[in-house]
PDB file of C-alpha atoms in Angstrom:
ATOM      1  CA  MET A   1      70.901   5.796  13.643  1.00  0.00           C
ATOM      2  CA  GLN A   2      70.079   6.806  17.232  1.00  0.00           C
ATOM      3  CA  GLN A   3      73.768   7.383  17.931  1.00  0.00           C
ATOM      4  CA  GLN A   4      73.971   9.801  15.011  1.00  0.00           C
ATOM      5  CA  THR A   5      70.929  11.695  16.327  1.00  0.00           C
ATOM      6  CA  ALA A   6      72.556  11.912  19.773  1.00  0.00           C
ATOM      7  CA  ARG A   7      75.843  13.194  18.334  1.00  0.00           C
ATOM      8  CA  GLU A   8      74.116  15.790  16.146  1.00  0.00           C
ATOM      9  CA  GLU A   9      72.049  17.074  19.071  1.00  0.00           C
ATOM     10  CA  VAL A  10      75.166  17.436  21.240  1.00  0.00           C
ATOM     11  CA  GLU A  11      76.996  19.222  18.416  1.00  0.00           C
ATOM     12  CA  ARG A  12      74.075  21.659  18.109  1.00  0.00           C
ATOM     13  CA  HIS A  13      73.945  22.123  21.895  1.00  0.00           C
ATOM     14  CA  VAL A  14      77.658  22.884  22.373  1.00  0.00           C
ATOM     15  CA  ARG A  15      77.859  25.242  19.390  1.00  0.00           C
ATOM     16  CA  ALA A  16      75.585  27.591  21.331  1.00  0.00           C
ATOM     17  CA  LEU A  17      77.906  27.422  24.368  1.00  0.00           C
ATOM     18  CA  GLU A  18      80.986  28.586  22.399  1.00  0.00           C
ATOM     19  CA  ARG A  19      83.541  26.907  24.663  1.00  0.00           C
ATOM     20  CA  TYR A  20      83.603  23.508  22.998  1.00  0.00           C
ATOM     21  CA  ASP A  21      84.892  22.046  19.752  1.00  0.00           C
ATOM     22  CA  ALA A  22      81.577  20.979  18.194  1.00  0.00           C
ATOM     23  CA  ASP A  23      83.524  19.005  15.575  1.00  0.00           C
ATOM     24  CA  ASP A  24      85.068  16.775  18.271  1.00  0.00           C
ATOM     25  CA  VAL A  25      82.061  14.915  19.729  1.00  0.00           C
ATOM     26  CA  HIS A  26      82.183  11.163  20.389  1.00  0.00           C
ATOM     27  CA  CYS A  27      79.267   9.123  21.742  1.00  0.00           C
ATOM     28  CA  THR A  28      78.803   5.631  23.102  1.00  0.00           C
ATOM     29  CA  ASP A  29      77.485   3.015  20.681  1.00  0.00           C
ATOM     30  CA  ALA A  30      73.883   1.936  20.397  1.00  0.00           C
ATOM     31  CA  ALA A  31      73.088  -1.299  22.223  1.00  0.00           C
ATOM     32  CA  LYS A  32      73.658  -4.514  20.293  1.00  0.00           C
ATOM     33  CA  ILE A  33      72.627  -8.087  20.756  1.00  0.00           C
ATOM     34  CA  TRP A  34      75.130 -10.163  18.880  1.00  0.00           C
ATOM     35  CA  TRP A  35      75.440  -8.241  15.617  1.00  0.00           C
ATOM     36  CA  ALA A  36      72.024  -6.543  15.547  1.00  0.00           C
ATOM     37  CA  GLU A  37      71.708  -2.947  16.735  1.00  0.00           C
ATOM     38  CA  GLN A  38      68.933  -2.470  19.281  1.00  0.00           C
ATOM     39  CA  GLU A  39      66.753   0.573  19.890  1.00  0.00           C
ATOM     40  CA  THR A  40      68.747   2.820  22.235  1.00  0.00           C
ATOM     41  CA  ASP A  41      67.599   6.115  23.657  1.00  0.00           C
ATOM     42  CA  GLU A  42      70.371   7.011  26.122  1.00  0.00           C
ATOM     43  CA  PHE A  43      73.951   7.882  25.219  1.00  0.00           C
ATOM     44  CA  THR A  44      76.983   9.523  26.786  1.00  0.00           C
ATOM     45  CA  CYS A  45      79.021  11.870  24.607  1.00  0.00           C
ATOM     46  CA  ALA A  46      82.472  13.279  25.273  1.00  0.00           C
ATOM     47  CA  VAL A  47      83.080  16.783  23.909  1.00  0.00           C
ATOM     48  CA  ARG A  48      86.477  18.456  23.721  1.00  0.00           C
ATOM     49  CA  ARG A  49      86.688  21.818  25.468  1.00  0.00           C
ATOM     50  CA  ASP A  50      88.523  24.720  23.851  1.00  0.00           C
ATOM     51  CA  ASP A  51      90.812  24.927  26.896  1.00  0.00           C
ATOM     52  CA  GLY A  52      91.680  21.192  26.726  1.00  0.00           C
ATOM     53  CA  GLY A  53      90.159  18.076  28.205  1.00  0.00           C
ATOM     54  CA  CYS A  54      86.614  16.865  27.663  1.00  0.00           C
ATOM     55  CA  ASP A  55      83.258  17.146  29.375  1.00  0.00           C
ATOM     56  CA  TRP A  56      80.662  14.380  29.203  1.00  0.00           C
ATOM     57  CA  PHE A  57      77.055  14.982  28.268  1.00  0.00           C
ATOM     58  CA  ASP A  58      74.093  12.678  28.845  1.00  0.00           C
ATOM     59  CA  VAL A  59      71.754  12.462  25.882  1.00  0.00           C
ATOM     60  CA  ARG A  60      68.241  11.042  25.812  1.00  0.00           C
ATOM     61  CA  VAL A  61      66.934  10.650  22.267  1.00  0.00           C
ATOM     62  CA  ASP A  62      63.200  11.168  21.785  1.00  0.00           C
ATOM     63  CA  PRO A  63      61.476   7.958  20.648  1.00  0.00           C
ATOM     64  CA  ASP A  64      60.333   9.688  17.447  1.00  0.00           C
ATOM     65  CA  ARG A  65      63.941  10.871  16.819  1.00  0.00           C
ATOM     66  CA  ARG A  66      62.825  14.466  16.331  1.00  0.00           C
ATOM     67  CA  GLY A  67      65.368  15.638  18.851  1.00  0.00           C
ATOM     68  CA  ALA A  68      66.993  14.873  22.144  1.00  0.00           C
ATOM     69  CA  THR A  69      67.546  16.189  25.639  1.00  0.00           C
ATOM     70  CA  VAL A  70      71.181  17.083  26.308  1.00  0.00           C
ATOM     71  CA  ARG A  71      72.641  17.851  29.736  1.00  0.00           C
ATOM     72  CA  LEU A  72      76.110  18.217  31.148  1.00  0.00           C
ATOM     73  CA  ALA A  73      76.886  15.068  33.130  1.00  0.00           C
ATOM     74  CA  GLN A  74      80.491  15.551  34.248  1.00  0.00           C
ATOM     75  CA  ARG A  75      83.144  18.210  33.761  1.00  0.00           C
ATOM     76  CA  ASP A  76      86.700  17.224  32.854  1.00  0.00           C
ATOM     77  CA  ALA A  77      85.714  13.549  32.668  1.00  0.00           C
ATOM     78  CA  GLY A  78      88.324  12.528  30.119  1.00  0.00           C
ATOM     79  CA  CYS A  79      88.094  12.173  26.372  1.00  0.00           C
ATOM     80  CA  THR A  80      87.877   8.381  26.040  1.00  0.00           C
ATOM     81  CA  LEU A  81      84.532   6.655  26.382  1.00  0.00           C
ATOM     82  CA  GLY A  82      85.981   3.253  25.553  1.00  0.00           C
ATOM     83  CA  PHE A  83      84.010   2.691  22.373  1.00  0.00           C
ATOM     84  CA  GLY A  84      81.655   4.555  20.049  1.00  0.00           C
ATOM     85  CA  ASP A  85      82.296   6.995  17.291  1.00  0.00           C
TER      86      ASP A  85
END
């Protein structure tokens, strides 16, 4: 659930910037111990730029899940995070 919140916050954030494809956002998975998802409040999301390539954003989800803090972490960082959605 936290991953979905992170992705939605990044989508909302990049829509306002108008240079990203807000429909092409992929974030790292929530932490898991064995098969059980653990509370996770930090994610990295890759977002495709309109001019090609992807930028990475760091996302910190508020504990109450009412929102998140989104900031650009790295420009042109690649579009593959390795896992996530």
